[in-house]
Short mmCIF file of C-alpha atoms in Angstrom, two decimals:
data_model
loop_
_atom_site.label_atom_id
_atom_site.label_comp_id
_atom_site.label_asym_id
_atom_site.label_seq_id
_atom_site.Cartn_x
_atom_site.Cartn_y
_atom_site.Cartn_z
CA MET A 891 117.73 -34.04 184.08
CA THR A 892 119.14 -34.47 180.65
CA ALA A 893 120.34 -30.88 179.20
CA ILE A 894 118.49 -30.70 176.07
CA PRO A 895 121.61 -29.88 172.92
CA VAL A 896 121.41 -26.60 171.41
CA GLY A 897 121.25 -26.13 167.92
CA VAL A 898 122.16 -23.39 165.78
CA THR A 899 123.45 -22.84 161.88
CA VAL A 900 126.70 -21.02 161.36
CA ASN A 901 126.75 -20.38 157.52
CA GLY A 902 124.52 -22.43 156.13
CA GLN A 903 125.98 -25.13 158.15
CA ASP A 904 123.98 -26.75 161.55
CA HIS A 905 125.65 -27.18 164.35
CA GLU A 906 124.86 -28.74 167.85
CA PHE A 907 126.11 -28.02 171.24
CA ALA A 908 125.88 -30.04 174.77
CA ASP A 909 126.08 -26.79 175.94
CA ALA A 910 124.84 -23.49 175.06
CA PRO A 911 128.16 -21.91 174.63
CA SER A 912 128.92 -18.18 173.55
CA VAL A 913 129.30 -16.44 170.14
CA ARG A 914 132.52 -16.62 170.21
CA GLU A 915 133.46 -20.22 171.83
CA VAL A 916 131.35 -20.78 168.57
CA LEU A 917 133.68 -19.22 166.63
CA GLN A 918 136.54 -20.64 168.46
CA ARG A 919 135.20 -24.86 168.49
CA LEU A 920 134.15 -24.27 164.82
CA GLY A 921 137.89 -23.06 164.12
CA LEU A 922 136.83 -19.82 163.15
CA PRO A 923 138.31 -16.79 163.64
CA CYS A 924 137.66 -14.15 165.98
CA GLN A 925 139.32 -11.18 164.82
CA GLY A 926 139.29 -9.56 161.20
CA VAL A 927 135.11 -10.93 161.15
CA ALA A 928 131.39 -9.32 161.55
CA VAL A 929 128.91 -11.77 162.59
CA ALA A 930 125.47 -11.58 161.96
CA VAL A 931 122.68 -13.11 163.63
CA ASP A 932 118.91 -14.31 162.04
CA GLY A 933 119.59 -11.09 159.62
CA ALA A 934 120.81 -8.75 162.02
CA VAL A 935 124.56 -6.96 162.70
CA PHE A 936 125.99 -9.10 166.29
CA PRO A 937 128.23 -6.18 168.51
CA LYS A 938 131.58 -7.55 169.57
CA SER A 939 130.65 -6.48 172.74
CA ARG A 940 127.62 -8.73 173.21
CA TRP A 941 129.84 -12.16 171.80
CA ASP A 942 130.14 -13.29 175.04
CA GLN A 943 126.30 -14.27 175.20
CA PRO A 944 125.25 -17.31 174.71
CA VAL A 945 123.82 -18.27 171.98
CA GLU A 946 120.25 -19.32 171.71
CA ARG A 947 118.62 -22.27 170.05
CA GLY A 948 118.06 -22.15 166.31
CA TRP A 949 120.04 -19.26 165.75
CA GLU A 950 121.37 -18.36 162.07
CA ILE A 951 125.02 -17.13 162.59
CA GLU A 952 126.49 -15.95 159.70
CA VAL A 953 130.61 -14.86 159.86
CA LEU A 954 131.53 -13.06 157.19
CA THR A 955 135.03 -11.45 156.36
CA ALA A 956 136.27 -8.34 154.98
CA VAL A 957 137.92 -8.48 151.51
CA GLN A 958 139.44 -6.12 149.88
CA GLY A 959 139.51 -5.18 146.42
CA GLY A 960 138.63 -2.72 144.07
#
């Protein structure tokens, strides 16, 4: 049986994975930081306590970096 790739969108770009990586693994594979960022999935904040959960097909993930200024 052939595995069906998992397609997700990260920061507006489509990505396909042969397996279902965790959110943390997606960040690592794409060279994105795992510290100092917030993650939203389908427009809702995705708590860091759930980052080891496998992504699901069709998720829209946004990685947000805090910006200082004033």
